[in-house]
Amino acid sequence: MSYKIVVDSCCDLTDDMKRWDNFEVVPLTLEINDYRILDDEGFDQDDFISRMKANDGMAKSACPSPEAWKKAYEGDYDEVYVLTITDKLSGTYNSALQGKMLYEDEHKDDKKIYVFNSLATSGLETIIALLIKRLADEGKTFDDIVRYVDDYIVNHTGLLFCLESFDALKKNGRLFALAASVFEKIRVKLICKRTTEGNIALAGQDLNANRALTKLAGFINETVADCNLDGKMVVITYVCCKEKAEFTAEKIRLKTPYTDIRIIKASGLNSLYASDGGIIVSFDY
């Protein structure tokens, strides 16, 4: 059976993923006042972050239209696996579902389409997309892949992040799941995590960025204790701070059994919300 994987631009891409021939990214739109760009392969992280700083750290995003998703589902494929950012932080998941309805209304074929809610962002979408491809290439059935991946997202993945600034998240109303006391500690280096419901929660804190990232590595080790990590990976996504990403990778190597640790520059959407100096760490177990 032929298949296609469709993701939104919250998925940070490895070099291999960029070469897949049965893969498509549906971009979100990024906005800074009157400046609007698609979050696609032309995104320039340094330029965008500079524009954000000039605008007091403020920028917005807009999810793809249902029509854009519908178009991505077209083509000579029997199965389409769709993956989006958590529905708790964006309307993208619902837009992708509406695109599925539009496609099925217009095309009376037998194509199977399923929209996965990643319950996350960034590198966790990367890990999930790689998993979908592996299962599909192994010849697993559509229904088996859907069941396996939906369970995997909830029970076998994690995401932690440590940001220099929470302004973009706060100004765009993305921190509603955090306790109000968090805002009083905004100068403290906060370590946040993805909950299994796809929200943001506080995991820890420190006065020093390097110590916070070291603690982050320790939290990962606590999560994966006694797990078989063969074939599992860590994806570190960064915004204008590659050295910090490399520091984080080294701490994770020292504190956990992971051997496959990948460092990727953040997409436009993740650059917007993680902001300058932001680190996002995704892992499966």
mmCIF file of N, CA, C and O in Angstrom, residues 61-159:
data_model
loop_
_atom_site.group_PDB
_atom_site.id
_atom_site.type_symbol
_atom_site.label_atom_id
_atom_site.label_comp_id
_atom_site.label_asym_id
_atom_site.label_seq_id
_atom_site.Cartn_x
_atom_site.Cartn_y
_atom_site.Cartn_z
ATOM 1 N N SER A 61 1.186 33.759 15.154
ATOM 2 C CA SER A 61 1.140 32.712 14.135
ATOM 3 C C SER A 61 -0.311 32.439 13.762
ATOM 4 O O SER A 61 -1.226 32.695 14.547
ATOM 5 N N ALA A 62 -0.501 31.934 12.546
ATOM 6 C CA ALA A 62 -1.842 31.563 12.072
ATOM 7 C C ALA A 62 -1.760 30.164 11.478
ATOM 8 O O ALA A 62 -0.832 29.843 10.730
ATOM 9 N N CYS A 63 -2.716 29.322 11.838
ATOM 10 C CA CYS A 63 -2.671 27.931 11.389
ATOM 11 C C CYS A 63 -3.074 27.817 9.916
ATOM 12 O O CYS A 63 -3.751 28.699 9.374
ATOM 13 N N PRO A 64 -2.667 26.753 9.236
ATOM 14 C CA PRO A 64 -3.057 26.546 7.840
ATOM 15 C C PRO A 64 -4.567 26.372 7.718
ATOM 16 O O PRO A 64 -5.236 25.886 8.634
ATOM 17 N N SER A 65 -5.097 26.737 6.570
ATOM 18 C CA SER A 65 -6.533 26.596 6.330
ATOM 19 C C SER A 65 -6.899 25.140 6.075
ATOM 20 O O SER A 65 -6.049 24.332 5.665
ATOM 21 N N PRO A 66 -8.152 24.760 6.295
ATOM 22 C CA PRO A 66 -8.594 23.410 5.924
ATOM 23 C C PRO A 66 -8.334 23.102 4.451
ATOM 24 O O PRO A 66 -8.002 21.954 4.103
ATOM 25 N N GLU A 67 -8.452 24.101 3.587
ATOM 26 C CA GLU A 67 -8.185 23.889 2.155
ATOM 27 C C GLU A 67 -6.730 23.492 1.918
ATOM 28 O O GLU A 67 -6.438 22.652 1.050
ATOM 29 N N ALA A 68 -5.819 24.101 2.679
ATOM 30 C CA ALA A 68 -4.400 23.755 2.522
ATOM 31 C C ALA A 68 -4.154 22.306 2.926
ATOM 32 O O ALA A 68 -3.392 21.587 2.269
ATOM 33 N N TRP A 69 -4.826 21.887 3.989
ATOM 34 C CA TRP A 69 -4.688 20.485 4.402
ATOM 35 C C TRP A 69 -5.310 19.552 3.371
ATOM 36 O O TRP A 69 -4.717 18.527 3.010
ATOM 37 N N LYS A 70 -6.486 19.902 2.889
ATOM 38 C CA LYS A 70 -7.153 19.050 1.900
ATOM 39 C C LYS A 70 -6.262 18.831 0.687
ATOM 40 O O LYS A 70 -6.131 17.699 0.182
ATOM 41 N N LYS A 71 -5.629 19.887 0.221
ATOM 42 C CA LYS A 71 -4.756 19.784 -0.942
ATOM 43 C C LYS A 71 -3.585 18.839 -0.672
ATOM 44 O O LYS A 71 -3.156 18.077 -1.551
ATOM 45 N N ALA A 72 -3.076 18.875 0.573
ATOM 46 C CA ALA A 72 -1.942 18.018 0.920
ATOM 47 C C ALA A 72 -2.328 16.540 0.928
ATOM 48 O O ALA A 72 -1.466 15.667 0.767
ATOM 49 N N TYR A 73 -3.601 16.235 1.121
ATOM 50 C CA TYR A 73 -4.044 14.839 1.160
ATOM 51 C C TYR A 73 -4.220 14.255 -0.238
ATOM 52 O O TYR A 73 -4.402 13.038 -0.387
ATOM 53 N N GLU A 74 -4.207 15.101 -1.244
ATOM 54 C CA GLU A 74 -4.439 14.625 -2.603
ATOM 55 C C GLU A 74 -3.210 13.901 -3.138
ATOM 56 O O GLU A 74 -2.109 14.008 -2.596
ATOM 57 N N GLY A 75 -3.389 13.147 -4.197
ATOM 58 C CA GLY A 75 -2.279 12.397 -4.771
ATOM 59 C C GLY A 75 -2.588 10.913 -4.789
ATOM 60 O O GLY A 75 -3.565 10.441 -4.209
ATOM 61 N N ASP A 76 -1.724 10.179 -5.445
ATOM 62 C CA ASP A 76 -1.947 8.755 -5.660
ATOM 63 C C ASP A 76 -1.390 7.944 -4.487
ATOM 64 O O ASP A 76 -0.361 7.254 -4.594
ATOM 65 N N TYR A 77 -2.068 8.069 -3.353
ATOM 66 C CA TYR A 77 -1.672 7.347 -2.147
ATOM 67 C C TYR A 77 -2.887 6.629 -1.576
ATOM 68 O O TYR A 77 -4.006 7.155 -1.605
ATOM 69 N N ASP A 78 -2.651 5.443 -1.019
ATOM 70 C CA ASP A 78 -3.742 4.686 -0.394
ATOM 71 C C ASP A 78 -3.994 5.147 1.038
ATOM 72 O O ASP A 78 -5.118 5.067 1.535
ATOM 73 N N GLU A 79 -2.920 5.597 1.693
ATOM 74 C CA GLU A 79 -3.012 5.985 3.098
ATOM 75 C C GLU A 79 -2.289 7.307 3.321
ATOM 76 O O GLU A 79 -1.225 7.541 2.750
ATOM 77 N N VAL A 80 -2.881 8.163 4.156
ATOM 78 C CA VAL A 80 -2.255 9.436 4.506
ATOM 79 C C VAL A 80 -2.245 9.558 6.029
ATOM 80 O O VAL A 80 -3.294 9.508 6.676
ATOM 81 N N TYR A 81 -1.035 9.704 6.580
ATOM 82 C CA TYR A 81 -0.864 9.891 8.019
ATOM 83 C C TYR A 81 -0.523 11.358 8.270
ATOM 84 O O TYR A 81 0.470 11.872 7.743
ATOM 85 N N VAL A 82 -1.336 12.016 9.075
ATOM 86 C CA VAL A 82 -1.227 13.454 9.301
ATOM 87 C C VAL A 82 -0.828 13.691 10.754
ATOM 88 O O VAL A 82 -1.335 13.022 11.651
ATOM 89 N N LEU A 83 0.069 14.644 10.978
ATOM 90 C CA LEU A 83 0.568 14.893 12.328
ATOM 91 C C LEU A 83 0.630 16.394 12.572
ATOM 92 O O LEU A 83 1.194 17.140 11.767
ATOM 93 N N THR A 84 0.042 16.835 13.692
ATOM 94 C CA THR A 84 0.005 18.271 13.991
ATOM 95 C C THR A 84 0.456 18.576 15.416
ATOM 96 O O THR A 84 0.502 17.698 16.283
ATOM 97 N N ILE A 85 0.741 19.837 15.640
ATOM 98 C CA ILE A 85 0.994 20.378 16.969
ATOM 99 C C ILE A 85 -0.207 20.098 17.881
ATOM 100 O O ILE A 85 -1.342 19.947 17.421
ATOM 101 N N THR A 86 0.034 20.024 19.180
ATOM 102 C CA THR A 86 -1.039 19.783 20.133
ATOM 103 C C THR A 86 -2.221 20.735 19.943
ATOM 104 O O THR A 86 -2.033 21.937 19.693
ATOM 105 N N ASP A 87 -3.396 20.210 20.088
ATOM 106 C CA ASP A 87 -4.599 21.034 19.939
ATOM 107 C C ASP A 87 -4.776 22.006 21.095
ATOM 108 O O ASP A 87 -5.613 22.907 21.034
ATOM 109 N N LYS A 88 -3.989 21.844 22.169
ATOM 110 C CA LYS A 88 -4.098 22.758 23.310
ATOM 111 C C LYS A 88 -3.378 24.077 23.059
ATOM 112 O O LYS A 88 -3.603 25.056 23.775
ATOM 113 N N LEU A 89 -2.506 24.122 22.039
ATOM 114 C CA LEU A 89 -1.744 25.339 21.768
ATOM 115 C C LEU A 89 -2.052 25.952 20.413
ATOM 116 O O LEU A 89 -1.560 27.034 20.100
ATOM 117 N N SER A 90 -2.838 25.285 19.586
ATOM 118 C CA SER A 90 -3.076 25.780 18.232
ATOM 119 C C SER A 90 -4.362 25.180 17.675
ATOM 120 O O SER A 90 -4.793 24.098 18.081
ATOM 121 N N GLY A 91 -4.947 25.895 16.705
ATOM 122 C CA GLY A 91 -6.116 25.376 16.000
ATOM 123 C C GLY A 91 -5.745 24.484 14.824
ATOM 124 O O GLY A 91 -6.621 24.053 14.064
ATOM 125 N N THR A 92 -4.460 24.179 14.663
ATOM 126 C CA THR A 92 -3.994 23.430 13.503
ATOM 127 C C THR A 92 -4.590 22.032 13.432
ATOM 128 O O THR A 92 -4.950 21.547 12.353
ATOM 129 N N TYR A 93 -4.675 21.357 14.553
ATOM 130 C CA TYR A 93 -5.238 20.002 14.566
ATOM 131 C C TYR A 93 -6.678 20.005 14.051
ATOM 132 O O TYR A 93 -7.052 19.194 13.187
ATOM 133 N N ASN A 94 -7.483 20.936 14.545
ATOM 134 C CA ASN A 94 -8.874 21.011 14.089
ATOM 135 C C ASN A 94 -8.959 21.381 12.609
ATOM 136 O O ASN A 94 -9.828 20.878 11.875
ATOM 137 N N SER A 95 -8.058 22.236 12.145
ATOM 138 C CA SER A 95 -8.033 22.598 10.730
ATOM 139 C C SER A 95 -7.693 21.375 9.873
ATOM 140 O O SER A 95 -8.277 21.180 8.793
ATOM 141 N N ALA A 96 -6.765 20.556 10.342
ATOM 142 C CA ALA A 96 -6.403 19.345 9.605
ATOM 143 C C ALA A 96 -7.582 18.372 9.548
ATOM 144 O O ALA A 96 -7.810 17.705 8.519
ATOM 145 N N LEU A 97 -8.342 18.287 10.639
ATOM 146 C CA LEU A 97 -9.537 17.426 10.646
ATOM 147 C C LEU A 97 -10.587 17.949 9.663
ATOM 148 O O LEU A 97 -11.224 17.174 8.938
ATOM 149 N N GLN A 98 -10.759 19.269 9.626
ATOM 150 C CA GLN A 98 -11.707 19.852 8.672
ATOM 151 C C GLN A 98 -11.251 19.603 7.236
ATOM 152 O O GLN A 98 -12.070 19.357 6.346
ATOM 153 N N GLY A 99 -9.943 19.657 7.010
ATOM 154 C CA GLY A 99 -9.414 19.346 5.690
ATOM 155 C C GLY A 99 -9.710 17.918 5.280
ATOM 156 O O GLY A 99 -10.008 17.650 4.101
ATOM 157 N N LYS A 100 -9.660 17.010 6.235
ATOM 158 C CA LYS A 100 -10.009 15.607 5.970
ATOM 159 C C LYS A 100 -11.477 15.489 5.551
ATOM 160 O O LYS A 100 -11.816 14.777 4.594
ATOM 161 N N MET A 101 -12.348 16.211 6.238
ATOM 162 C CA MET A 101 -13.771 16.189 5.888
ATOM 163 C C MET A 101 -13.994 16.755 4.485
ATOM 164 O O MET A 101 -14.775 16.197 3.698
ATOM 165 N N LEU A 102 -13.290 17.847 4.164
ATOM 166 C CA LEU A 102 -13.422 18.433 2.826
ATOM 167 C C LEU A 102 -12.955 17.449 1.759
ATOM 168 O O LEU A 102 -13.599 17.298 0.713
ATOM 169 N N TYR A 103 -11.852 16.782 2.016
ATOM 170 C CA TYR A 103 -11.339 15.818 1.044
ATOM 171 C C TYR A 103 -12.343 14.693 0.831
ATOM 172 O O TYR A 103 -12.639 14.308 -0.316
ATOM 173 N N GLU A 104 -12.871 14.169 1.910
ATOM 174 C CA GLU A 104 -13.785 13.027 1.805
ATOM 175 C C GLU A 104 -15.110 13.425 1.172
ATOM 176 O O GLU A 104 -15.751 12.602 0.524
ATOM 177 N N ASP A 105 -15.499 14.681 1.329
ATOM 178 C CA ASP A 105 -16.714 15.162 0.667
ATOM 179 C C ASP A 105 -16.531 15.255 -0.850
ATOM 180 O O ASP A 105 -17.477 15.038 -1.616
ATOM 181 N N GLU A 106 -15.313 15.595 -1.277
ATOM 182 C CA GLU A 106 -15.060 15.822 -2.696
ATOM 183 C C GLU A 106 -14.537 14.592 -3.432
ATOM 184 O O GLU A 106 -14.646 14.507 -4.659
ATOM 185 N N HIS A 107 -13.956 13.657 -2.696
ATOM 186 C CA HIS A 107 -13.356 12.491 -3.340
ATOM 187 C C HIS A 107 -14.004 11.218 -2.797
ATOM 188 O O HIS A 107 -13.916 10.940 -1.604
ATOM 189 N N LYS A 108 -14.618 10.494 -3.645
ATOM 190 C CA LYS A 108 -15.303 9.267 -3.235
ATOM 191 C C LYS A 108 -14.393 8.048 -3.460
ATOM 192 O O LYS A 108 -14.791 7.034 -4.031
ATOM 193 N N ASP A 109 -13.140 8.183 -3.013
ATOM 194 C CA ASP A 109 -12.211 7.061 -3.160
ATOM 195 C C ASP A 109 -12.086 6.321 -1.835
ATOM 196 O O ASP A 109 -12.773 6.627 -0.860
ATOM 197 N N ASP A 110 -11.202 5.349 -1.798
ATOM 198 C CA ASP A 110 -11.035 4.523 -0.600
ATOM 199 C C ASP A 110 -9.799 4.925 0.203
ATOM 200 O O ASP A 110 -9.313 4.150 1.031
ATOM 201 N N LYS A 111 -9.277 6.115 -0.050
ATOM 202 C CA LYS A 111 -8.079 6.551 0.667
ATOM 203 C C LYS A 111 -8.365 6.655 2.164
ATOM 204 O O LYS A 111 -9.398 7.183 2.585
ATOM 205 N N LYS A 112 -7.431 6.145 2.955
ATOM 206 C CA LYS A 112 -7.553 6.236 4.409
ATOM 207 C C LYS A 112 -6.710 7.404 4.907
ATOM 208 O O LYS A 112 -5.530 7.521 4.549
ATOM 209 N N ILE A 113 -7.318 8.260 5.718
ATOM 210 C CA ILE A 113 -6.624 9.427 6.272
ATOM 211 C C ILE A 113 -6.823 9.433 7.782
ATOM 212 O O ILE A 113 -7.947 9.273 8.273
ATOM 213 N N TYR A 114 -5.739 9.630 8.510
ATOM 214 C CA TYR A 114 -5.858 9.750 9.962
ATOM 215 C C TYR A 114 -5.030 10.934 10.431
ATOM 216 O O TYR A 114 -3.874 11.089 10.014
ATOM 217 N N VAL A 115 -5.603 11.746 11.304
ATOM 218 C CA VAL A 115 -4.920 12.929 11.830
ATOM 219 C C VAL A 115 -4.496 12.658 13.271
ATOM 220 O O VAL A 115 -5.335 12.489 14.160
ATOM 221 N N PHE A 116 -3.191 12.574 13.490
ATOM 222 C CA PHE A 116 -2.649 12.386 14.836
ATOM 223 C C PHE A 116 -2.487 13.742 15.517
ATOM 224 O O PHE A 116 -1.938 14.685 14.937
ATOM 225 N N ASN A 117 -2.939 13.809 16.757
ATOM 226 C CA ASN A 117 -2.669 14.953 17.623
ATOM 227 C C ASN A 117 -1.386 14.615 18.384
ATOM 228 O O ASN A 117 -1.386 13.734 19.235
ATOM 229 N N SER A 118 -0.289 15.300 18.080
ATOM 230 C CA SER A 118 0.989 14.969 18.714
ATOM 231 C C SER A 118 0.989 15.227 20.218
ATOM 232 O O SER A 118 1.859 14.722 20.936
ATOM 233 N N LEU A 119 0.027 16.024 20.694
ATOM 234 C CA LEU A 119 -0.002 16.456 22.093
ATOM 235 C C LEU A 119 1.313 17.138 22.476
ATOM 236 O O LEU A 119 1.696 17.166 23.639
ATOM 237 N N ALA A 120 1.991 17.699 21.477
ATOM 238 C CA ALA A 120 3.306 18.284 21.716
ATOM 239 C C ALA A 120 3.652 19.241 20.591
ATOM 240 O O ALA A 120 2.782 19.682 19.837
ATOM 241 N N THR A 121 4.930 19.539 20.475
ATOM 242 C CA THR A 121 5.450 20.434 19.454
ATOM 243 C C THR A 121 6.813 19.921 19.012
ATOM 244 O O THR A 121 7.315 18.917 19.506
ATOM 245 N N SER A 122 7.428 20.637 18.080
ATOM 246 C CA SER A 122 8.850 20.568 17.826
ATOM 247 C C SER A 122 9.378 19.160 17.556
ATOM 248 O O SER A 122 8.847 18.423 16.733
ATOM 249 N N GLY A 123 10.474 18.792 18.250
ATOM 250 C CA GLY A 123 11.147 17.528 18.010
ATOM 251 C C GLY A 123 10.321 16.310 18.327
ATOM 252 O O GLY A 123 10.626 15.212 17.839
ATOM 253 N N LEU A 124 9.278 16.456 19.133
ATOM 254 C CA LEU A 124 8.431 15.294 19.385
ATOM 255 C C LEU A 124 7.636 14.945 18.137
ATOM 256 O O LEU A 124 7.396 13.761 17.857
ATOM 257 N N GLU A 125 7.252 15.946 17.358
ATOM 258 C CA GLU A 125 6.647 15.649 16.058
ATOM 259 C C GLU A 125 7.665 14.926 15.161
ATOM 260 O O GLU A 125 7.309 14.022 14.407
ATOM 261 N N THR A 126 8.915 15.346 15.236
ATOM 262 C CA THR A 126 9.971 14.692 14.461
ATOM 263 C C THR A 126 10.040 13.211 14.794
ATOM 264 O O THR A 126 10.042 12.344 13.903
ATOM 265 N N ILE A 127 10.097 12.898 16.081
ATOM 266 C CA ILE A 127 10.205 11.517 16.534
ATOM 267 C C ILE A 127 8.991 10.706 16.100
ATOM 268 O O ILE A 127 9.111 9.558 15.636
ATOM 269 N N ILE A 128 7.803 11.297 16.211
ATOM 270 C CA ILE A 128 6.579 10.584 15.840
ATOM 271 C C ILE A 128 6.529 10.336 14.342
ATOM 272 O O ILE A 128 6.147 9.247 13.885
ATOM 273 N N ALA A 129 6.924 11.326 13.548
ATOM 274 C CA ALA A 129 6.932 11.154 12.096
ATOM 275 C C ALA A 129 7.895 10.050 11.683
ATOM 276 O O ALA A 129 7.591 9.230 10.795
ATOM 277 N N LEU A 130 9.065 10.000 12.318
ATOM 278 C CA LEU A 130 10.026 8.931 12.030
ATOM 279 C C LEU A 130 9.457 7.569 12.393
ATOM 280 O O LEU A 130 9.665 6.573 11.678
ATOM 281 N N LEU A 131 8.717 7.505 13.491
ATOM 282 C CA LEU A 131 8.081 6.253 13.897
ATOM 283 C C LEU A 131 7.027 5.809 12.892
ATOM 284 O O LEU A 131 6.963 4.629 12.509
ATOM 285 N N ILE A 132 6.190 6.746 12.447
ATOM 286 C CA ILE A 132 5.155 6.415 11.460
ATOM 287 C C ILE A 132 5.799 5.835 10.199
ATOM 288 O O ILE A 132 5.350 4.818 9.664
ATOM 289 N N LYS A 133 6.860 6.476 9.740
ATOM 290 C CA LYS A 133 7.538 5.994 8.520
ATOM 291 C C LYS A 133 8.097 4.591 8.722
ATOM 292 O O LYS A 133 7.975 3.727 7.845
ATOM 293 N N ARG A 134 8.718 4.352 9.865
ATOM 294 C CA ARG A 134 9.296 3.027 10.114
ATOM 295 C C ARG A 134 8.208 1.947 10.118
ATOM 296 O O ARG A 134 8.373 0.888 9.493
ATOM 297 N N LEU A 135 7.113 2.221 10.782
ATOM 298 C CA LEU A 135 6.032 1.239 10.848
ATOM 299 C C LEU A 135 5.418 0.990 9.476
ATOM 300 O O LEU A 135 5.123 -0.157 9.102
ATOM 301 N N ALA A 136 5.222 2.074 8.719
ATOM 302 C CA ALA A 136 4.646 1.928 7.380
ATOM 303 C C ALA A 136 5.586 1.162 6.456
ATOM 304 O O ALA A 136 5.151 0.308 5.671
ATOM 305 N N ASP A 137 6.882 1.444 6.554
ATOM 306 C CA ASP A 137 7.861 0.756 5.719
ATOM 307 C C ASP A 137 7.970 -0.724 6.087
ATOM 308 O O ASP A 137 8.346 -1.556 5.250
ATOM 309 N N GLU A 138 7.653 -1.039 7.328
ATOM 310 C CA GLU A 138 7.662 -2.442 7.764
ATOM 311 C C GLU A 138 6.416 -3.199 7.300
ATOM 312 O O GLU A 138 6.330 -4.418 7.474
ATOM 313 N N GLY A 139 5.471 -2.479 6.705
ATOM 314 C CA GLY A 139 4.272 -3.121 6.183
ATOM 315 C C GLY A 139 3.143 -3.284 7.184
ATOM 316 O O GLY A 139 2.188 -4.036 6.936
ATOM 317 N N LYS A 140 3.203 -2.540 8.290
ATOM 318 C CA LYS A 140 2.114 -2.603 9.265
ATOM 319 C C LYS A 140 0.832 -2.061 8.636
ATOM 320 O O LYS A 140 0.861 -1.182 7.773
ATOM 321 N N THR A 141 -0.307 -2.557 9.077
ATOM 322 C CA THR A 141 -1.572 -2.102 8.519
ATOM 323 C C THR A 141 -1.895 -0.699 9.022
ATOM 324 O O THR A 141 -1.385 -0.246 10.053
ATOM 325 N N PHE A 142 -2.757 -0.014 8.290
ATOM 326 C CA PHE A 142 -3.175 1.335 8.655
ATOM 327 C C PHE A 142 -3.744 1.357 10.076
ATOM 328 O O PHE A 142 -3.346 2.187 10.904
ATOM 329 N N ASP A 143 -4.658 0.449 10.384
ATOM 330 C CA ASP A 143 -5.283 0.438 11.713
ATOM 331 C C ASP A 143 -4.273 0.144 12.811
ATOM 332 O O ASP A 143 -4.349 0.722 13.904
ATOM 333 N N ASP A 144 -3.332 -0.751 12.541
ATOM 334 C CA ASP A 144 -2.317 -1.068 13.547
ATOM 335 C C ASP A 144 -1.417 0.133 13.807
ATOM 336 O O ASP A 144 -1.041 0.408 14.958
ATOM 337 N N ILE A 145 -1.052 0.854 12.752
ATOM 338 C CA ILE A 145 -0.212 2.040 12.921
ATOM 339 C C ILE A 145 -0.941 3.099 13.738
ATOM 340 O O ILE A 145 -0.363 3.704 14.654
ATOM 341 N N VAL A 146 -2.205 3.324 13.433
ATOM 342 C CA VAL A 146 -2.981 4.319 14.168
ATOM 343 C C VAL A 146 -3.050 3.967 15.650
ATOM 344 O O VAL A 146 -2.799 4.817 16.527
ATOM 345 N N ARG A 147 -3.363 2.712 15.959
ATOM 346 C CA ARG A 147 -3.465 2.313 17.367
ATOM 347 C C ARG A 147 -2.128 2.432 18.081
ATOM 348 O O ARG A 147 -2.052 2.960 19.198
ATOM 349 N N TYR A 148 -1.077 1.959 17.430
ATOM 350 C CA TYR A 148 0.240 1.953 18.059
ATOM 351 C C TYR A 148 0.732 3.377 18.313
ATOM 352 O O TYR A 148 1.203 3.703 19.417
ATOM 353 N N VAL A 149 0.630 4.239 17.318
ATOM 354 C CA VAL A 149 1.165 5.596 17.440
ATOM 355 C C VAL A 149 0.356 6.416 18.437
ATOM 356 O O VAL A 149 0.933 7.182 19.237
ATOM 357 N N ASP A 150 -0.955 6.293 18.433
ATOM 358 C CA ASP A 150 -1.764 7.036 19.406
ATOM 359 C C ASP A 150 -1.378 6.656 20.837
ATOM 360 O O ASP A 150 -1.277 7.527 21.717
ATOM 361 N N ASP A 151 -1.154 5.383 21.076
ATOM 362 C CA ASP A 151 -0.721 4.956 22.413
ATOM 363 C C ASP A 151 0.683 5.448 22.718
ATOM 364 O O ASP A 151 0.977 5.896 23.834
ATOM 365 N N TYR A 152 1.544 5.398 21.717
ATOM 366 C CA TYR A 152 2.939 5.800 21.900
ATOM 367 C C TYR A 152 3.046 7.265 22.276
ATOM 368 O O TYR A 152 3.840 7.644 23.153
ATOM 369 N N ILE A 153 2.266 8.093 21.627
ATOM 370 C CA ILE A 153 2.299 9.537 21.898
ATOM 371 C C ILE A 153 2.037 9.822 23.376
ATOM 372 O O ILE A 153 2.723 10.629 24.004
ATOM 373 N N VAL A 154 1.063 9.134 23.942
ATOM 374 C CA VAL A 154 0.659 9.395 25.330
ATOM 375 C C VAL A 154 1.606 8.742 26.327
ATOM 376 O O VAL A 154 1.985 9.350 27.336
ATOM 377 N N ASN A 155 2.031 7.522 26.044
ATOM 378 C CA ASN A 155 2.696 6.704 27.058
ATOM 379 C C ASN A 155 4.204 6.519 26.889
ATOM 380 O O ASN A 155 4.855 5.996 27.801
ATOM 381 N N HIS A 156 4.767 6.935 25.771
ATOM 382 C CA HIS A 156 6.179 6.638 25.541
ATOM 383 C C HIS A 156 6.960 7.825 24.966
ATOM 384 O O HIS A 156 7.982 7.615 24.312
ATOM 385 N N THR A 157 6.488 9.030 25.182
ATOM 386 C CA THR A 157 7.204 10.212 24.707
ATOM 387 C C THR A 157 7.212 11.293 25.784
ATOM 388 O O THR A 157 6.336 11.329 26.650
ATOM 389 N N GLY A 158 8.197 12.169 25.694
ATOM 390 C CA GLY A 158 8.274 13.277 26.638
ATOM 391 C C GLY A 158 8.894 14.504 25.985
ATOM 392 O O GLY A 158 9.606 14.391 24.981
ATOM 393 N N LEU A 159 8.618 15.657 26.548
ATOM 394 C CA LEU A 159 9.172 16.912 26.038
ATOM 395 C C LEU A 159 9.390 17.859 27.208
ATOM 396 O O LEU A 159 8.503 18.042 28.046
#
